[in-house]
Amino acid sequence: QKCHKNTLILIRVIVDPSGYEAAAKHFSAGDLEVNLSGRSFMVTGANSGIGKATAQEIANRGGTVHMVCRNKDRAEAARNEIVEQSKNQNVHVHIVDMSSARQVWEFAQSFSQNNKIHVLINNAGCMVNQRELTDEGLEKNFATNTVGTYILTTALIPALKKAEGPRVVTVSSGGMLTQKLNVDDLQSEKGTFDGTMAYAQNKRQQVILTERWASLHKEIHFSSMHPGWADTPAVQSSMPSFHAKMQGKLRTEAMGADTVLWLAVSPAAAKQPSGLFFQDRKAVATHLPLASSRSTPQEEEKLLAVLEEFAQKYKP
């Protein structure tokens, strides 16, 4: 309970939801005035919230959008809205359950053979509050947020390297600031299960992966980011008490998507060093002052080794 309370305090104090207006005064309006025709973007979790808002903005600018979603009906409905608003027919739906390692592999392999990709946006996220296992025996938050993201990204790296100006943007969360990487309990098996903590731990893992990928694959621009606390269906369903308390103070989905879009499309973002963590179009620290949340290189190596082991285990 104490941890949970600390997370909410952190969310309110460090990642002030109303800070967007202040930050936006310093945005360069021209950064997003880009023509994306001929560029291909994959957005996971694209049928609602920040993912959908991002997909819409890319389509509005002429980009080809590949929406990776779990629910066919919701995905098709979202696609129709995006096409109607953007008048851009190059919006495609792919049905994939990001918590299934094998499905993610199969999709990434067939996609790479048939399509080009310039930008991958890892946005799909999961926060289940009861400890649940997938059919493959992995804890569901970890399977979706970390293993799924790891497999999709690593499987698409060869295709990304063939593209001009490739980028990978991973939607993390400021909640990760509460967490130090815990490689000894990646699947939340010890102690009482707390979905918010498991999610924040996964988001820390994503930031570490982004840093590692950036150092391994210099040809691709990697970034992770905190979208701010936005009023999305995901926040509403997974954090109902937080959502109720913050009513009227949360960001809109478009505000949450702004930095995702900026990182994915703007020439300004590509000039930033690869591997950084952003909030409101600015690179920000990945640790709070005086926090003991830093991991050792050995712990980070172990995370990568475990993820690679899972990836190989489920590779078709």
CSV table of C-alpha atoms in Angstrom, one decimal:
chain,number,residue,atom,x,y,z
A,1,GLN,CA,0.0,0.0,0.0
A,2,LYS,CA,2.8,2.4,0.9
A,3,CYS,CA,4.5,1.8,-2.5
A,4,HIS,CA,1.2,2.5,-4.2
A,5,LYS,CA,0.8,5.7,-2.3
A,6,ASN,CA,4.3,6.7,-3.2
A,7,THR,CA,3.7,6.1,-6.8
A,8,LEU,CA,0.6,8.4,-6.8
A,9,ILE,CA,2.5,11.1,-4.9
A,10,LEU,CA,5.3,10.8,-7.6
A,11,ILE,CA,2.7,11.0,-10.4
A,12,ARG,CA,1.2,14.1,-8.9
A,13,VAL,CA,4.4,15.9,-8.0
A,14,ILE,CA,7.1,14.9,-10.5
A,15,VAL,CA,5.0,14.4,-13.5
A,16,ASP,CA,2.6,17.2,-13.2
A,17,PRO,CA,-0.2,16.5,-15.7
A,18,SER,CA,-1.0,20.2,-16.2
A,19,GLY,CA,2.6,21.0,-17.2
A,20,TYR,CA,1.8,20.5,-20.9
A,21,GLU,CA,0.6,24.1,-21.5
A,22,ALA,CA,3.7,25.6,-19.9
A,23,ALA,CA,6.0,23.3,-21.9
A,24,ALA,CA,4.1,23.9,-25.2
A,25,LYS,CA,4.9,27.6,-25.1
A,26,HIS,CA,8.5,26.5,-26.0
A,27,PHE,CA,7.6,24.1,-28.8
A,28,SER,CA,8.7,25.0,-32.3
A,29,ALA,CA,5.4,24.9,-34.4
A,30,GLY,CA,7.4,24.0,-37.5
A,31,ASP,CA,8.7,20.8,-36.1
A,32,LEU,CA,5.6,18.9,-37.0
A,33,GLU,CA,5.1,20.5,-40.4
A,34,VAL,CA,6.3,17.5,-42.3
A,35,ASN,CA,5.1,15.6,-45.3
A,36,LEU,CA,5.3,11.9,-44.5
A,37,SER,CA,4.3,10.4,-47.8
A,38,GLY,CA,6.5,7.5,-48.7
A,39,ARG,CA,7.3,6.8,-45.0
A,40,SER,CA,6.0,3.7,-43.2
A,41,PHE,CA,5.1,3.7,-39.5
A,42,MET,CA,4.1,0.8,-37.3
A,43,VAL,CA,2.1,1.8,-34.2
A,44,THR,CA,1.2,-0.9,-31.6
A,45,GLY,CA,-1.9,-0.4,-29.5
A,46,ALA,CA,-3.3,1.9,-32.2
A,47,ASN,CA,-7.0,1.5,-31.8
A,48,SER,CA,-7.5,4.0,-28.9
A,49,GLY,CA,-5.8,6.5,-26.6
A,50,ILE,CA,-2.3,7.8,-27.4
A,51,GLY,CA,-1.7,5.1,-30.1
A,52,LYS,CA,-4.7,6.1,-32.1
A,53,ALA,CA,-4.0,9.8,-31.7
A,54,THR,CA,-0.5,9.2,-33.0
A,55,ALA,CA,-1.7,7.1,-35.9
A,56,GLN,CA,-4.2,9.8,-36.8
A,57,GLU,CA,-1.5,12.5,-36.9
A,58,ILE,CA,0.8,10.4,-39.0
A,59,ALA,CA,-2.1,9.6,-41.5
A,60,ASN,CA,-3.0,13.4,-41.6
A,61,ARG,CA,0.6,14.0,-42.8
A,62,GLY,CA,0.4,11.4,-45.6
A,63,GLY,CA,2.4,8.6,-43.9
A,64,THR,CA,1.6,4.9,-44.3
A,65,VAL,CA,0.3,3.6,-41.0
A,66,HIS,CA,0.4,0.0,-39.8
A,67,MET,CA,-1.9,-0.4,-36.8
A,68,VAL,CA,-1.0,-3.4,-34.6
A,69,CYS,CA,-4.1,-4.2,-32.5
A,70,ARG,CA,-5.5,-7.1,-30.6
A,71,ASN,CA,-9.2,-6.6,-31.2
A,72,LYS,CA,-10.3,-6.7,-34.8
A,73,ASP,CA,-13.7,-4.9,-34.4
A,74,ARG,CA,-12.2,-2.0,-32.4
A,75,ALA,CA,-9.2,-1.8,-34.8
A,76,GLU,CA,-11.4,-1.6,-37.9
A,77,ALA,CA,-13.6,1.1,-36.3
A,78,ALA,CA,-10.5,3.1,-35.4
A,79,ARG,CA,-9.0,2.6,-38.9
A,80,ASN,CA,-12.3,3.9,-40.5
A,81,GLU,CA,-12.2,7.0,-38.4
A,82,ILE,CA,-8.5,7.7,-39.1
A,83,VAL,CA,-9.1,7.3,-42.9
A,84,GLU,CA,-12.2,9.4,-42.8
A,85,GLN,CA,-10.5,12.3,-41.0
A,86,SER,CA,-7.2,12.1,-42.9
A,87,LYS,CA,-8.5,11.1,-46.4
A,88,ASN,CA,-5.5,8.8,-46.4
A,89,GLN,CA,-6.2,5.2,-47.5
A,90,ASN,CA,-2.7,3.9,-46.6
A,91,VAL,CA,-3.8,2.8,-43.1
A,92,HIS,CA,-3.6,-1.0,-42.5
A,93,VAL,CA,-4.7,-3.2,-39.6
A,94,HIS,CA,-2.8,-6.1,-38.3
A,95,ILE,CA,-4.3,-8.3,-35.5
A,96,VAL,CA,-1.6,-9.4,-33.1
A,97,ASP,CA,-1.8,-10.2,-29.3
A,98,MET,CA,1.4,-8.5,-28.0
A,99,SER,CA,1.3,-10.7,-25.0
A,100,SER,CA,1.9,-13.8,-27.2
A,101,ALA,CA,5.6,-14.1,-27.9
A,102,ARG,CA,5.0,-16.6,-30.8
A,103,GLN,CA,2.3,-14.4,-32.4
A,104,VAL,CA,4.6,-11.3,-32.2
A,105,TRP,CA,7.5,-13.3,-33.9
A,106,GLU,CA,5.2,-14.7,-36.6
A,107,PHE,CA,3.8,-11.2,-37.4
A,108,ALA,CA,7.2,-9.5,-37.4
A,109,GLN,CA,8.7,-12.1,-39.7
A,110,SER,CA,5.9,-12.0,-42.2
A,111,PHE,CA,5.6,-8.2,-42.0
A,112,SER,CA,9.4,-7.8,-42.8
A,113,GLN,CA,9.1,-10.0,-45.9
A,114,ASN,CA,6.2,-8.0,-47.4
A,115,ASN,CA,6.5,-4.4,-46.2
A,116,LYS,CA,9.1,-1.7,-45.6
A,117,ILE,CA,9.2,0.1,-42.2
A,118,HIS,CA,10.8,3.5,-41.4
A,119,VAL,CA,9.5,4.0,-37.8
A,120,LEU,CA,8.3,1.6,-35.1
A,121,ILE,CA,6.3,3.1,-32.3
A,122,ASN,CA,6.0,0.7,-29.3
A,123,ASN,CA,2.9,2.0,-27.7
A,124,ALA,CA,0.9,-1.1,-26.7
A,125,GLY,CA,0.7,-1.4,-22.9
A,126,CYS,CA,-0.9,-3.6,-20.3
A,127,MET,CA,-1.6,-3.1,-16.7
A,128,VAL,CA,-3.5,-5.9,-15.1
A,129,ASN,CA,-4.0,-5.7,-11.4
A,130,GLN,CA,-4.2,-9.4,-10.7
A,131,ARG,CA,-1.3,-11.7,-11.4
A,132,GLU,CA,-2.2,-13.5,-14.6
A,133,LEU,CA,-0.2,-15.8,-16.8
A,134,THR,CA,-0.4,-16.0,-20.6
A,135,ASP,CA,-0.8,-19.3,-22.5
A,136,GLU,CA,3.0,-19.4,-22.7
A,137,GLY,CA,3.3,-19.1,-18.9
A,138,LEU,CA,4.6,-15.5,-18.7
A,139,GLU,CA,3.2,-12.9,-16.3
A,140,LYS,CA,0.9,-10.8,-18.5
A,141,ASN,CA,2.2,-7.3,-17.9
A,142,PHE,CA,5.8,-8.5,-18.4
A,143,ALA,CA,4.8,-10.5,-21.5
A,144,THR,CA,3.1,-7.5,-23.2
A,145,ASN,CA,5.2,-4.6,-22.1
A,146,THR,CA,8.6,-6.1,-22.1
A,147,VAL,CA,8.9,-9.4,-23.9
A,148,GLY,CA,6.5,-8.4,-26.7
A,149,THR,CA,8.3,-5.0,-27.2
A,150,TYR,CA,11.7,-6.8,-27.1
A,151,ILE,CA,10.7,-9.4,-29.7
A,152,LEU,CA,8.9,-7.0,-32.1
A,153,THR,CA,11.8,-4.5,-32.0
A,154,THR,CA,14.6,-7.0,-32.4
A,155,ALA,CA,12.8,-8.8,-35.1
A,156,LEU,CA,12.2,-5.6,-37.1
A,157,ILE,CA,15.7,-4.2,-36.7
A,158,PRO,CA,17.1,-5.7,-40.0
A,159,ALA,CA,14.1,-4.2,-41.9
A,160,LEU,CA,14.6,-0.8,-40.1
A,161,LYS,CA,18.3,-0.8,-41.0
A,162,LYS,CA,17.3,-1.0,-44.7
A,163,ALA,CA,15.2,2.2,-44.5
A,164,GLU,CA,16.2,5.8,-44.7
A,165,GLY,CA,16.2,7.6,-41.3
A,166,PRO,CA,14.9,4.7,-39.2
A,167,ARG,CA,13.5,5.4,-35.7
A,168,VAL,CA,12.1,3.4,-32.8
A,169,VAL,CA,10.0,5.3,-30.2
A,170,THR,CA,8.9,3.4,-27.1
A,171,VAL,CA,6.1,4.9,-24.9
A,172,SER,CA,7.3,4.4,-21.4
A,173,SER,CA,6.0,6.1,-18.3
A,174,GLY,CA,7.2,8.5,-15.6
A,175,GLY,CA,6.0,5.8,-13.1
A,176,MET,CA,9.3,4.0,-14.0
A,177,LEU,CA,11.1,6.7,-11.9
A,178,THR,CA,9.9,4.8,-8.7
A,179,GLN,CA,11.6,1.6,-9.9
A,180,LYS,CA,15.1,0.2,-9.9
A,181,LEU,CA,15.5,-2.7,-12.3
A,182,ASN,CA,14.8,-6.0,-10.4
A,183,VAL,CA,16.3,-8.8,-12.5
A,184,ASP,CA,15.7,-11.3,-9.8
A,185,ASP,CA,11.9,-11.0,-10.0
A,186,LEU,CA,11.1,-10.1,-13.6
A,187,GLN,CA,7.7,-11.9,-13.4
A,188,SER,CA,6.6,-10.5,-10.1
A,189,GLU,CA,6.5,-13.9,-8.4
A,190,LYS,CA,7.8,-12.7,-5.0
A,191,GLY,CA,5.7,-10.9,-2.3
A,192,THR,CA,2.2,-9.5,-2.9
A,193,PHE,CA,1.5,-8.7,-6.5
A,194,ASP,CA,0.9,-5.0,-7.3
A,195,GLY,CA,-0.1,-4.3,-10.9
A,196,THR,CA,1.0,-0.6,-10.8
A,197,MET,CA,4.5,-1.6,-9.5
A,198,ALA,CA,4.8,-4.4,-12.1
A,199,TYR,CA,3.8,-1.9,-14.9
A,200,ALA,CA,6.3,0.7,-13.6
A,201,GLN,CA,9.0,-2.0,-13.4
A,202,ASN,CA,8.3,-2.9,-17.1
A,203,LYS,CA,8.5,0.7,-18.0
A,204,ARG,CA,12.0,0.9,-16.4
A,205,GLN,CA,12.9,-2.1,-18.4
A,206,GLN,CA,11.8,-0.4,-21.6
A,207,VAL,CA,14.0,2.6,-20.9
A,208,ILE,CA,17.0,0.3,-20.3
A,209,LEU,CA,16.3,-1.5,-23.5
A,210,THR,CA,16.1,1.8,-25.4
A,211,GLU,CA,19.6,2.8,-24.1
A,212,ARG,CA,21.0,-0.7,-24.9
A,213,TRP,CA,19.6,-0.8,-28.4
A,214,ALA,CA,20.9,2.7,-29.1
A,215,SER,CA,24.4,1.6,-28.3
A,216,LEU,CA,24.1,-1.6,-30.3
A,217,HIS,CA,22.5,-0.2,-33.5
A,218,LYS,CA,23.9,3.1,-34.4
A,219,GLU,CA,22.1,3.3,-37.7
A,220,ILE,CA,18.7,3.6,-36.0
A,221,HIS,CA,17.5,6.5,-33.8
A,222,PHE,CA,16.0,5.1,-30.5
A,223,SER,CA,14.1,7.1,-27.9
A,224,SER,CA,11.7,6.4,-25.0
A,225,MET,CA,9.3,8.9,-23.5
A,226,HIS,CA,6.8,9.8,-20.9
A,227,PRO,CA,3.5,11.0,-22.4
A,228,GLY,CA,2.3,12.7,-19.2
A,229,TRP,CA,-0.9,11.4,-17.6
A,230,ALA,CA,-3.5,11.4,-20.2
A,231,ASP,CA,-7.2,10.7,-20.1
A,232,THR,CA,-7.1,7.4,-22.0
A,233,PRO,CA,-9.3,4.3,-21.9
A,234,ALA,CA,-6.2,2.5,-20.5
A,235,VAL,CA,-5.7,4.8,-17.6
A,236,GLN,CA,-9.5,4.7,-16.9
A,237,SER,CA,-9.7,0.9,-16.8
A,238,SER,CA,-6.4,0.1,-15.1
A,239,MET,CA,-6.2,3.0,-12.6
A,240,PRO,CA,-9.8,3.9,-11.8
A,241,SER,CA,-9.2,5.5,-8.5
A,242,PHE,CA,-6.3,7.6,-9.9
A,243,HIS,CA,-8.5,8.5,-12.9
A,244,ALA,CA,-11.4,9.6,-10.6
A,245,LYS,CA,-9.0,11.7,-8.4
A,246,MET,CA,-7.4,13.4,-11.4
A,247,GLN,CA,-10.6,14.2,-13.3
A,248,GLY,CA,-10.2,17.4,-15.2
A,249,LYS,CA,-6.5,17.5,-14.6
A,250,LEU,CA,-5.4,14.8,-17.0
A,251,ARG,CA,-4.0,15.6,-20.4
A,252,THR,CA,-6.0,15.0,-23.6
A,253,GLU,CA,-4.9,12.0,-25.8
A,254,ALA,CA,-3.5,14.5,-28.4
A,255,MET,CA,-1.3,16.1,-25.7
A,256,GLY,CA,-0.1,12.7,-24.6
A,257,ALA,CA,0.7,11.8,-28.3
A,258,ASP,CA,2.5,15.1,-29.0
A,259,THR,CA,6.0,14.0,-28.0
A,260,VAL,CA,5.5,10.5,-29.5
A,261,LEU,CA,4.7,12.2,-32.8
A,262,TRP,CA,7.6,14.7,-32.4
A,263,LEU,CA,10.1,11.8,-31.8
A,264,ALA,CA,8.7,9.8,-34.7
A,265,VAL,CA,8.5,12.5,-37.4
A,266,SER,CA,10.4,15.7,-36.7
A,267,PRO,CA,13.9,16.5,-38.1
A,268,ALA,CA,14.6,18.2,-34.7
A,269,ALA,CA,14.2,14.9,-32.8
A,270,ALA,CA,16.6,13.1,-35.1
A,271,LYS,CA,19.3,15.6,-34.1
A,272,GLN,CA,19.0,14.5,-30.5
A,273,PRO,CA,21.4,11.7,-29.3
A,274,SER,CA,19.9,8.2,-29.6
A,275,GLY,CA,18.8,6.4,-26.5
A,276,LEU,CA,17.4,9.3,-24.4
A,277,PHE,CA,14.1,9.5,-22.4
A,278,PHE,CA,11.8,12.5,-23.3
A,279,GLN,CA,9.0,14.4,-21.8
A,280,ASP,CA,7.3,17.3,-23.6
A,281,ARG,CA,9.9,17.3,-26.5
A,282,LYS,CA,12.8,17.5,-24.1
A,283,ALA,CA,15.3,14.9,-22.9
A,284,VAL,CA,14.9,14.4,-19.2
A,285,ALA,CA,16.7,12.4,-16.5
A,286,THR,CA,15.8,8.7,-16.1
A,287,HIS,CA,16.4,8.8,-12.3
A,288,LEU,CA,15.2,11.2,-9.6
A,289,PRO,CA,17.8,13.2,-7.7
A,290,LEU,CA,19.4,11.1,-4.9
A,291,ALA,CA,17.3,8.1,-5.9
A,292,SER,CA,18.8,4.6,-5.7
A,293,SER,CA,17.2,3.5,-8.9
A,294,ARG,CA,20.3,3.0,-11.0
A,295,SER,CA,21.2,-0.6,-12.1
A,296,THR,CA,24.6,-2.0,-12.7
A,297,PRO,CA,25.8,-3.0,-16.2
A,298,GLN,CA,25.7,-6.6,-15.0
A,299,GLU,CA,22.0,-6.4,-14.1
A,300,GLU,CA,21.2,-4.8,-17.5
A,301,GLU,CA,23.2,-7.6,-19.2
A,302,LYS,CA,21.2,-10.1,-17.3
A,303,LEU,CA,17.9,-8.5,-18.4
A,304,LEU,CA,18.9,-8.7,-22.0
A,305,ALA,CA,20.1,-12.3,-21.7
A,306,VAL,CA,16.8,-13.4,-20.1
A,307,LEU,CA,14.8,-11.6,-22.8
A,308,GLU,CA,16.9,-13.1,-25.6
A,309,GLU,CA,16.4,-16.5,-24.0
A,310,PHE,CA,12.6,-16.0,-24.0
A,311,ALA,CA,12.7,-14.7,-27.6
A,312,GLN,CA,14.6,-17.8,-28.8
A,313,LYS,CA,12.3,-20.1,-26.9
A,314,TYR,CA,9.2,-18.9,-28.7
A,315,LYS,CA,10.8,-18.2,-32.1
A,316,PRO,CA,8.8,-20.1,-34.7
